[in-house]
Amino acid sequence: AQSVTQPDIHITVSEGASLELRCNYSYGATPYLFWYVQSPGQGLQLLLKYFSGDTLVQGIKGFEAEFKRSQSSFNLRKPSVHWSDAAEYFCAVVVMEYGNKLVFGAGTILRVKS
Amino acid sequence: GAGVSQSPSNKVTEKGKDVELRCDPISGHTALYWYRQSLGQGLEFLIYFQGNSAPDKSGLPSDRFSAERTGGSVSTLTIQRTQQEDSAVYLCASSLVEGIGTEAFFGQGTRLTVV
């Protein structure tokens, strides 16, 4: 079945350390890819998106993500994490061939320790 | 409006009662989504309206759940005979262009508690 997988439910990193959150999808067609963040008590905010072109995309708040077709992955990275980055991060996919709806992964909760 | 608006922000209802949740999308947005987020869970897709096409209802968990979108704008999600497992945050999102995967903007959600 088509799906979006975020294999890490929780990740804890030290402030100032680098971060990588994993996302894999299992759709055969090329998807449109997104990362959203949900801070405590806040709504979902788009961090970045990939539609086509350069496979390394830059987003807000210093985040970037790289699309790797061969690995069906779209991992989110940040070189130096700030305490304010503690939140839940969701990878999401739209596949036009499968009805265009936006499908989310289960999310990864990021904790930042000082 | 400036953003996606959902009402009410909180709803407490007794088991067995019907509830209606409202979503006002951003003006001009043709696509509208409903999701459910339970405690500790991800976003569960419920239903998707895309322009004048028939809605994708594949995520509705039971026939107690239904949704309408009137005039291509406001949407109402109705849950009949609510059960305790329906307790969750219900999120609505809208996007500008049909099915091309442009950014979806989310409302703040309606927190539903069934007691």
Short mmCIF file of C-alpha atoms in Angstrom, two decimals:
data_model
loop_
_atom_site.label_atom_id
_atom_site.label_comp_id
_atom_site.label_asym_id
_atom_site.label_seq_id
_atom_site.Cartn_x
_atom_site.Cartn_y
_atom_site.Cartn_z
CA ALA A 1 0.00 0.00 0.00
CA GLN A 2 1.12 3.52 -0.69
CA SER A 3 2.40 5.21 2.44
CA VAL A 4 4.62 7.77 4.06
CA THR A 5 6.97 6.49 6.75
CA GLN A 6 8.71 8.43 9.45
CA PRO A 7 10.66 5.70 11.26
CA ASP A 8 11.61 7.77 14.31
CA ILE A 9 8.79 8.51 16.73
CA HIS A 10 11.00 10.53 19.08
CA ILE A 11 14.40 12.13 18.62
CA THR A 12 16.40 13.99 21.25
CA VAL A 13 19.32 16.21 20.30
CA SER A 14 21.45 18.68 22.18
CA GLU A 15 21.11 22.34 21.42
CA GLY A 16 23.63 23.28 18.76
CA ALA A 17 23.88 19.74 17.41
CA SER A 18 22.89 18.79 13.89
CA LEU A 19 19.57 17.16 13.11
CA GLU A 20 18.26 14.76 10.50
CA LEU A 21 14.67 13.54 10.44
CA ARG A 22 13.90 10.69 8.10
CA CYS A 23 11.01 10.33 5.69
CA ASN A 24 10.39 7.59 3.14
CA TYR A 25 7.48 7.12 0.77
CA SER A 26 6.34 4.09 -1.12
CA TYR A 27 4.53 5.61 -4.09
CA GLY A 28 5.70 4.55 -7.52
CA ALA A 29 5.02 7.91 -9.12
CA THR A 30 7.04 11.01 -8.36
CA PRO A 31 5.35 12.79 -5.50
CA TYR A 32 5.24 16.34 -4.32
CA LEU A 33 6.91 16.37 -0.91
CA PHE A 34 6.46 18.57 2.13
CA TRP A 35 7.66 18.99 5.68
CA TYR A 36 5.37 20.60 8.24
CA VAL A 37 6.06 21.53 11.85
CA GLN A 38 3.60 21.64 14.71
CA SER A 39 4.80 23.44 17.80
CA PRO A 40 3.04 22.82 21.13
CA GLY A 41 -0.38 24.43 21.04
CA GLN A 42 0.18 25.72 17.52
CA GLY A 43 -1.19 24.88 14.13
CA LEU A 44 0.72 23.18 11.35
CA GLN A 45 3.24 25.33 9.51
CA LEU A 46 4.93 24.51 6.23
CA LEU A 47 8.72 24.31 6.51
CA LEU A 48 9.56 23.49 2.91
CA LYS A 49 8.36 21.70 -0.20
CA TYR A 50 9.74 19.90 -3.24
CA PHE A 51 7.96 19.80 -6.57
CA SER A 52 10.76 19.46 -9.14
CA GLY A 53 14.20 20.74 -10.04
CA ASP A 54 17.02 21.01 -7.55
CA THR A 55 16.72 18.10 -5.14
CA LEU A 56 18.07 20.10 -2.21
CA VAL A 57 15.46 22.56 -1.02
CA GLN A 58 15.78 25.29 1.54
CA GLY A 59 13.03 26.16 3.93
CA ILE A 60 12.24 28.48 6.77
CA LYS A 61 13.98 28.53 10.14
CA GLY A 62 17.24 27.21 8.67
CA PHE A 63 15.85 23.83 7.62
CA GLU A 64 16.66 22.03 4.38
CA ALA A 65 15.64 18.73 2.85
CA GLU A 66 17.03 16.53 0.13
CA PHE A 67 14.95 14.45 -2.27
CA LYS A 68 16.62 11.17 -3.21
CA ARG A 69 14.61 9.34 -5.83
CA SER A 70 16.73 6.20 -5.64
CA GLN A 71 16.01 5.87 -1.94
CA SER A 72 12.43 7.22 -2.03
CA SER A 73 13.47 9.58 0.74
CA PHE A 74 13.01 13.21 1.68
CA ASN A 75 15.00 13.73 4.87
CA LEU A 76 14.87 16.98 6.79
CA ARG A 77 18.08 18.49 8.12
CA LYS A 78 19.29 21.40 10.20
CA PRO A 79 22.97 22.02 10.93
CA SER A 80 22.48 23.51 14.40
CA VAL A 81 19.34 22.97 16.43
CA HIS A 82 17.86 25.67 18.68
CA TRP A 83 15.73 25.01 21.74
CA SER A 84 12.79 26.61 19.91
CA ASP A 85 12.91 23.83 17.31
CA ALA A 86 11.36 21.41 19.80
CA ALA A 87 8.13 20.39 18.10
CA GLU A 88 6.53 17.61 16.11
CA TYR A 89 7.56 17.31 12.47
CA PHE A 90 5.44 15.76 9.76
CA CYS A 91 6.45 14.62 6.32
CA ALA A 92 3.67 14.72 3.74
CA VAL A 93 3.15 13.66 0.15
CA VAL A 94 0.82 14.48 -2.72
CA VAL A 95 0.77 12.04 -5.61
CA MET A 96 -1.31 13.30 -8.49
CA GLU A 97 -1.74 9.83 -9.93
CA TYR A 98 -3.35 8.69 -6.69
CA GLY A 99 -5.98 11.35 -6.31
CA ASN A 100 -4.01 14.37 -5.25
CA LYS A 101 -4.77 14.18 -1.57
CA LEU A 102 -2.19 15.22 0.99
CA VAL A 103 -1.03 12.20 3.00
CA PHE A 104 0.99 12.57 6.19
CA GLY A 105 3.50 10.42 7.99
CA ALA A 106 3.00 9.62 11.66
CA GLY A 107 5.27 12.43 12.78
CA THR A 108 8.55 12.71 14.70
CA ILE A 109 8.67 14.46 18.05
CA LEU A 110 11.87 16.43 18.48
CA ARG A 111 13.17 17.17 21.95
CA VAL A 112 16.06 19.58 22.41
CA LYS A 113 18.20 19.34 25.52
CA SER A 114 20.31 22.20 26.73
CA GLY B 1 -10.29 35.69 5.33
CA ALA B 2 -6.70 35.90 6.41
CA GLY B 3 -6.44 32.24 7.25
CA VAL B 4 -8.38 29.03 7.65
CA SER B 5 -10.91 29.45 10.40
CA GLN B 6 -12.44 26.59 12.35
CA SER B 7 -15.25 26.67 14.84
CA PRO B 8 -15.77 25.88 17.57
CA SER B 9 -12.24 25.73 18.91
CA ASN B 10 -13.36 23.34 21.63
CA LYS B 11 -16.41 21.12 21.86
CA VAL B 12 -17.44 18.83 24.67
CA THR B 13 -20.36 16.56 23.90
CA GLU B 14 -22.08 13.61 25.44
CA LYS B 15 -21.71 10.19 23.95
CA GLY B 16 -24.47 9.54 21.43
CA LYS B 17 -25.00 13.18 20.48
CA ASP B 18 -24.38 14.60 17.02
CA VAL B 19 -21.80 17.34 16.45
CA GLU B 20 -21.03 19.70 13.60
CA LEU B 21 -17.60 21.17 13.02
CA ARG B 22 -17.17 24.13 10.70
CA CYS B 23 -14.32 25.16 8.45
CA ASP B 24 -13.99 28.46 6.60
CA PRO B 25 -11.16 28.08 4.08
CA ILE B 26 -9.05 30.87 2.69
CA SER B 27 -11.04 32.77 0.09
CA GLY B 28 -10.45 31.42 -3.41
CA HIS B 29 -8.92 28.14 -2.29
CA THR B 30 -10.41 25.32 -4.30
CA ALA B 31 -9.12 22.36 -2.33
CA LEU B 32 -10.23 21.60 1.21
CA TYR B 33 -9.12 18.78 3.52
CA TRP B 34 -10.27 17.38 6.86
CA TYR B 35 -7.88 15.48 9.11
CA ARG B 36 -8.13 13.96 12.56
CA GLN B 37 -5.29 14.05 15.07
CA SER B 38 -5.66 11.87 18.13
CA LEU B 39 -3.39 12.12 21.16
CA GLY B 40 0.02 10.83 20.22
CA GLN B 41 -1.09 9.99 16.70
CA GLY B 42 -0.29 11.48 13.34
CA LEU B 43 -2.70 13.17 11.01
CA GLU B 44 -5.37 10.81 9.78
CA PHE B 45 -6.86 11.83 6.45
CA LEU B 46 -10.66 11.98 6.50
CA ILE B 47 -11.99 13.68 3.36
CA TYR B 48 -10.83 15.88 0.50
CA PHE B 49 -12.86 18.31 -1.60
CA GLN B 50 -11.33 19.40 -4.89
CA GLY B 51 -13.17 22.04 -6.84
CA ASN B 52 -16.36 20.67 -8.39
CA SER B 53 -15.20 17.07 -8.38
CA ALA B 54 -16.76 14.40 -6.23
CA PRO B 55 -15.07 14.43 -2.82
CA ASP B 56 -12.57 11.76 -1.84
CA LYS B 57 -14.24 10.22 1.20
CA SER B 58 -11.88 7.28 1.50
CA GLY B 59 -10.63 8.29 4.93
CA LEU B 60 -13.95 8.58 6.73
CA PRO B 61 -13.78 5.95 9.51
CA SER B 62 -17.47 5.04 9.58
CA ASP B 63 -20.84 6.02 8.19
CA ARG B 64 -21.34 8.18 11.27
CA PHE B 65 -18.98 10.67 9.67
CA SER B 66 -20.02 12.91 6.79
CA ALA B 67 -18.93 16.22 5.33
CA GLU B 68 -20.31 18.83 3.01
CA ARG B 69 -18.85 21.78 1.24
CA THR B 70 -21.40 24.37 0.24
CA GLY B 71 -20.81 26.71 -2.68
CA GLY B 72 -17.21 25.64 -2.92
CA SER B 73 -16.38 27.44 0.28
CA VAL B 74 -17.46 26.61 3.84
CA SER B 75 -17.32 22.98 4.90
CA THR B 76 -19.07 21.18 7.72
CA LEU B 77 -17.93 17.87 9.18
CA THR B 78 -20.73 16.05 10.96
CA ILE B 79 -20.28 13.20 13.39
CA GLN B 80 -23.46 11.39 14.34
CA ARG B 81 -23.96 9.38 17.53
CA THR B 82 -20.53 10.35 18.83
CA GLN B 83 -18.39 7.77 20.59
CA GLN B 84 -15.53 8.28 23.02
CA GLU B 85 -13.03 7.16 20.39
CA ASP B 86 -14.09 10.16 18.30
CA SER B 87 -12.33 12.42 20.80
CA ALA B 88 -9.53 14.13 18.88
CA VAL B 89 -8.47 17.38 17.27
CA TYR B 90 -10.12 17.84 13.89
CA LEU B 91 -8.04 19.89 11.49
CA CYS B 92 -9.12 21.57 8.30
CA ALA B 93 -6.79 22.78 5.56
CA SER B 94 -7.21 24.51 2.24
CA SER B 95 -4.97 25.08 -0.77
CA LEU B 96 -5.14 27.37 -3.75
CA VAL B 97 -4.75 25.15 -6.76
CA GLU B 98 -6.56 21.91 -7.29
CA GLY B 99 -4.42 18.86 -6.90
CA ILE B 100 -1.09 20.34 -7.82
CA GLY B 101 0.28 20.04 -4.35
CA THR B 102 0.67 23.67 -3.51
CA GLU B 103 0.92 24.59 0.12
CA ALA B 104 -1.97 23.59 2.32
CA PHE B 105 -2.84 26.08 5.05
CA PHE B 106 -4.19 24.66 8.26
CA GLY B 107 -6.68 25.99 10.74
CA GLN B 108 -6.12 25.80 14.49
CA GLY B 109 -8.42 22.83 14.76
CA THR B 110 -11.45 21.88 16.80
CA ARG B 111 -10.74 19.85 19.92
CA LEU B 112 -13.61 17.43 20.36
CA THR B 113 -14.11 15.66 23.66
CA VAL B 114 -16.80 13.01 23.96
CA VAL B 115 -17.76 12.25 27.55
#
